[in-house]
Short mmCIF file of C-alpha atoms in Angstrom, two decimals:
data_model
loop_
_atom_site.label_atom_id
_atom_site.label_comp_id
_atom_site.label_asym_id
_atom_site.label_seq_id
_atom_site.Cartn_x
_atom_site.Cartn_y
_atom_site.Cartn_z
CA UNK A 1 -13.04 11.77 -4.17
CA UNK A 2 -10.49 9.05 -4.75
CA UNK A 3 -7.52 11.47 -5.47
CA UNK A 4 -4.81 9.93 -7.60
CA UNK A 5 -5.34 6.27 -8.62
CA UNK A 6 -2.80 3.98 -10.41
CA UNK A 7 -3.11 0.75 -11.96
CA UNK A 8 -1.76 -1.77 -11.78
CA UNK A 9 -0.38 -1.96 -8.21
CA UNK A 10 2.20 -4.62 -9.30
CA UNK A 11 3.58 -5.82 -12.47
CA UNK A 12 6.19 -8.29 -13.55
CA UNK A 13 7.65 -8.14 -17.07
CA UNK A 14 10.26 -9.93 -19.08
CA UNK A 15 12.88 -8.03 -20.93
CA UNK A 16 11.55 -6.59 -24.31
CA UNK A 17 7.87 -6.72 -23.18
CA UNK A 18 5.78 -3.57 -23.20
CA UNK A 19 3.26 -2.27 -20.93
CA UNK A 20 1.25 0.96 -20.08
CA UNK A 21 0.96 2.33 -16.50
CA UNK A 22 -2.27 4.17 -15.95
CA UNK A 23 -2.95 7.18 -13.79
CA UNK A 24 -6.01 9.32 -13.03
CA UNK A 25 -7.00 12.06 -10.83
CA UNK A 26 -10.41 13.36 -9.99
CA UNK A 27 -9.44 16.58 -8.51
CA UNK A 28 -9.63 18.74 -11.80
CA UNK A 29 -5.85 19.37 -11.55
CA UNK A 30 -4.04 20.79 -14.61
CA UNK A 31 -0.68 19.40 -14.20
CA UNK A 32 0.48 15.76 -13.94
CA UNK A 33 3.70 13.97 -13.21
CA UNK A 34 5.33 10.57 -13.39
CA UNK A 35 8.23 9.71 -11.10
CA UNK A 36 10.25 6.77 -10.45
CA UNK A 37 11.81 5.61 -7.17
CA UNK A 38 14.71 3.16 -7.03
CA UNK A 39 15.44 1.28 -3.71
CA UNK A 40 17.10 3.69 -1.20
CA UNK A 41 16.71 6.69 -3.62
CA UNK A 42 14.56 9.71 -3.61
CA UNK A 43 12.03 10.18 -6.51
CA UNK A 44 13.17 11.14 -10.04
CA UNK A 45 10.86 12.90 -12.55
CA UNK A 46 10.27 10.92 -15.87
CA UNK A 47 7.80 13.21 -17.67
CA UNK A 48 5.28 15.82 -16.83
CA UNK A 49 2.29 17.47 -18.39
CA UNK A 50 1.67 21.04 -17.42
CA UNK A 51 -1.74 21.04 -18.94
CA UNK A 52 -3.96 18.93 -21.14
CA UNK A 53 -2.39 18.49 -24.44
CA UNK A 54 1.14 19.17 -23.43
CA UNK A 55 3.94 16.87 -22.18
CA UNK A 56 7.61 17.58 -21.38
CA UNK A 57 10.54 15.54 -20.53
CA UNK A 58 11.75 15.32 -16.86
CA UNK A 59 14.92 14.23 -15.41
CA UNK A 60 15.15 10.59 -16.67
CA UNK A 61 12.80 10.15 -19.82
CA UNK A 62 14.90 7.60 -21.90
CA UNK A 63 12.82 4.42 -22.42
CA UNK A 64 9.50 5.91 -21.69
CA UNK A 65 6.64 7.68 -23.55
CA UNK A 66 3.70 9.40 -22.20
CA UNK A 67 0.14 10.43 -23.24
CA UNK A 68 -2.12 12.91 -21.60
CA UNK A 69 -5.30 11.41 -22.80
CA UNK A 70 -7.60 14.10 -21.08
CA UNK A 71 -7.36 16.27 -18.23
CA UNK A 72 -7.98 13.27 -15.73
CA UNK A 73 -5.67 10.62 -17.25
CA UNK A 74 -1.83 10.52 -17.85
CA UNK A 75 -0.36 7.23 -18.96
CA UNK A 76 3.37 6.05 -18.91
CA UNK A 77 4.27 3.54 -21.57
CA UNK A 78 7.47 1.31 -21.54
CA UNK A 79 7.98 0.19 -25.10
CA UNK A 80 10.74 -2.46 -24.52
CA UNK A 81 11.15 -3.00 -20.86
CA UNK A 82 14.70 -3.41 -19.42
CA UNK A 83 15.83 -4.70 -16.02
CA UNK A 84 17.15 -1.00 -15.32
CA UNK A 85 13.39 0.12 -15.33
CA UNK A 86 12.66 -2.10 -12.14
CA UNK A 87 11.39 0.52 -9.98
CA UNK A 88 8.36 1.90 -8.14
CA UNK A 89 6.41 4.55 -10.27
CA UNK A 90 4.36 7.16 -8.79
CA UNK A 91 1.97 9.53 -10.51
CA UNK A 92 1.15 12.91 -9.14
CA UNK A 93 -0.91 15.97 -9.93
CA UNK A 94 -1.17 19.58 -8.82
CA UNK A 95 -3.60 22.49 -9.50
CA UNK A 96 -0.60 24.62 -10.09
CA UNK A 97 -0.46 28.26 -9.59
CA UNK A 98 1.46 30.51 -7.16
CA UNK A 99 2.95 29.16 -3.85
CA UNK A 100 -0.12 27.21 -2.95
CA UNK A 101 0.22 24.42 -5.22
CA UNK A 102 0.83 21.01 -3.81
CA UNK A 103 1.38 17.79 -5.23
CA UNK A 104 -0.88 14.63 -4.68
CA UNK A 105 0.65 11.34 -5.24
CA UNK A 106 -0.86 8.11 -5.94
CA UNK A 107 -0.16 4.73 -4.32
CA UNK A 108 2.46 3.60 -6.74
CA UNK A 109 3.09 0.76 -9.19
CA UNK A 110 5.79 -1.74 -8.30
CA UNK A 111 7.35 -2.90 -11.51
CA UNK A 112 9.79 -5.72 -11.89
CA UNK A 113 11.58 -6.35 -15.07
CA UNK A 114 13.39 -9.74 -15.34
CA UNK B 1 15.63 25.00 -7.88
CA UNK B 2 17.90 25.73 -4.97
CA UNK B 3 19.65 22.74 -3.43
CA UNK B 4 18.74 21.52 0.07
CA UNK B 5 20.97 19.70 2.52
CA UNK B 6 19.40 17.50 5.43
CA UNK B 7 20.80 15.01 7.97
CA UNK B 8 20.51 11.46 6.78
CA UNK B 9 18.67 10.11 9.87
CA UNK B 10 17.24 11.47 13.14
CA UNK B 11 15.58 9.77 16.05
CA UNK B 12 12.86 10.99 18.26
CA UNK B 13 10.89 9.56 21.28
CA UNK B 14 7.13 9.25 20.95
CA UNK B 15 5.33 12.21 22.36
CA UNK B 16 8.25 14.49 22.16
CA UNK B 17 8.84 17.18 19.50
CA UNK B 18 10.73 16.19 16.37
CA UNK B 19 12.77 18.98 14.82
CA UNK B 20 14.07 18.42 11.34
CA UNK B 21 16.49 20.92 9.88
CA UNK B 22 17.09 21.80 6.41
CA UNK B 23 19.87 24.05 4.79
CA UNK B 24 19.13 26.08 1.53
CA UNK B 25 21.65 28.70 1.50
CA UNK B 26 21.25 29.46 -2.22
CA UNK B 27 17.61 29.91 -2.00
CA UNK B 28 16.21 32.90 -4.07
CA UNK B 29 13.65 35.44 -3.29
CA UNK B 30 10.91 33.81 -5.33
CA UNK B 31 11.50 30.14 -3.89
CA UNK B 32 9.31 28.51 -1.28
CA UNK B 33 10.31 25.82 1.08
CA UNK B 34 8.22 22.59 0.87
CA UNK B 35 8.17 19.77 3.02
CA UNK B 36 6.85 16.19 2.04
CA UNK B 37 7.24 12.80 3.74
CA UNK B 38 6.95 9.28 2.55
CA UNK B 39 5.93 6.45 4.87
CA UNK B 40 7.13 3.10 3.71
CA UNK B 41 6.19 2.12 0.36
CA UNK B 42 3.59 4.76 0.07
CA UNK B 43 3.37 7.81 -2.21
CA UNK B 44 4.86 11.06 -0.70
CA UNK B 45 2.61 13.09 1.23
CA UNK B 46 2.50 16.90 1.35
CA UNK B 47 3.12 18.39 4.98
CA UNK B 48 3.65 22.14 4.77
CA UNK B 49 5.16 24.97 2.69
CA UNK B 50 6.32 28.54 3.40
CA UNK B 51 8.08 31.63 1.78
CA UNK B 52 9.57 33.67 4.63
CA UNK B 53 6.92 33.70 7.59
CA UNK B 54 6.42 30.73 9.95
CA UNK B 55 3.69 28.51 9.09
CA UNK B 56 1.58 26.09 11.10
CA UNK B 57 -1.04 23.57 9.81
CA UNK B 58 -2.66 20.62 11.48
CA UNK B 59 0.23 18.31 10.82
CA UNK B 60 3.32 20.50 11.74
CA UNK B 61 4.91 23.97 12.04
CA UNK B 62 7.68 25.39 9.60
CA UNK B 63 10.13 27.80 11.12
CA UNK B 64 12.19 29.74 8.35
CA UNK B 65 15.23 31.81 9.57
CA UNK B 66 15.26 35.35 8.73
CA UNK B 67 17.86 35.15 6.09
CA UNK B 68 15.91 32.26 4.58
CA UNK B 69 18.84 30.06 4.45
CA UNK B 70 17.67 27.31 6.61
CA UNK B 71 14.45 26.02 8.03
CA UNK B 72 13.09 23.60 10.45
CA UNK B 73 10.06 21.32 10.28
CA UNK B 74 8.51 20.58 13.68
CA UNK B 75 6.17 17.69 14.54
CA UNK B 76 5.14 18.81 17.95
CA UNK B 77 4.05 15.40 19.48
CA UNK B 78 5.76 12.75 17.41
CA UNK B 79 3.96 9.28 17.13
CA UNK B 80 5.17 6.09 15.85
CA UNK B 81 3.04 6.69 12.55
CA UNK B 82 5.39 9.66 11.97
CA UNK B 83 8.22 7.33 11.10
CA UNK B 84 9.12 8.34 7.70
CA UNK B 85 11.46 9.85 5.19
CA UNK B 86 11.04 13.63 5.27
CA UNK B 87 11.94 15.67 2.16
CA UNK B 88 12.70 19.28 2.15
CA UNK B 89 12.41 21.01 -1.22
CA UNK B 90 12.94 24.43 -2.54
CA UNK B 91 11.26 25.73 -5.70
CA UNK B 92 9.75 28.67 -7.38
CA UNK B 93 6.26 27.75 -8.17
CA UNK B 94 6.01 30.60 -10.57
CA UNK B 95 8.95 29.60 -12.59
CA UNK B 96 9.43 27.34 -15.67
CA UNK B 97 9.49 24.36 -13.42
CA UNK B 98 5.73 23.70 -13.70
CA UNK B 99 5.44 22.26 -10.32
CA UNK B 100 8.06 19.91 -10.65
CA UNK B 101 9.64 18.64 -7.35
CA UNK B 102 13.20 17.59 -7.08
CA UNK B 103 13.50 15.09 -4.28
CA UNK B 104 16.98 14.62 -2.53
CA UNK B 105 17.87 11.88 0.03
CA UNK B 106 15.73 13.31 2.77
CA UNK B 107 15.83 12.57 6.56
CA UNK B 108 14.80 9.19 7.83
CA UNK B 109 12.88 9.98 11.18
CA UNK B 110 12.44 7.14 13.42
CA UNK B 111 10.20 7.63 16.34
CA UNK B 112 10.82 5.26 19.14
CA UNK B 113 8.15 4.02 21.78
#
């Protein structure tokens, strides 16, 4: 049981390049999330998927797109990277339901846009 | 989700109890208090959560005041590995937030030898 996995762990892009961050969970969770964390800041929600087939914008969605490929996988795409998107990106999942849902986070992808 | 207020930093001696406070004076009846922590460069880790009763698990204890306007996370015997940023989050798991967590600045806990 690997929990939440993310690839790649590190990435350097040039301004204008595109890339997709991959996230997968093996806990049969319904909901998945993408957060970004800038230096010295708390996490901010980019997009989330409450269940397979649905996605919704979070707090800071501009410049990103997401795909909930199946129940296990939730990808984040940067179509035209900008230096302001330099950040650490975390994926998370939760089973949802009542007060007992807790989020499990992946190890993060450290992205630098030059 | 209700806003929370935490001190920006705290220190604790190794082996002593660490008591991390959180104010959430606008909490509503359906909102739970959750605690997560983030050890340097890692993804956040769930610690504990509660509604109105005190809670304890293998990691920590959560004490919620009777009026629910504040809470305290207690790490009973802090170790160097407990040095981290601790986030107090209030949310209604049954609401329309779909499990979204709103992270504030948190409290940087430094455990000293």
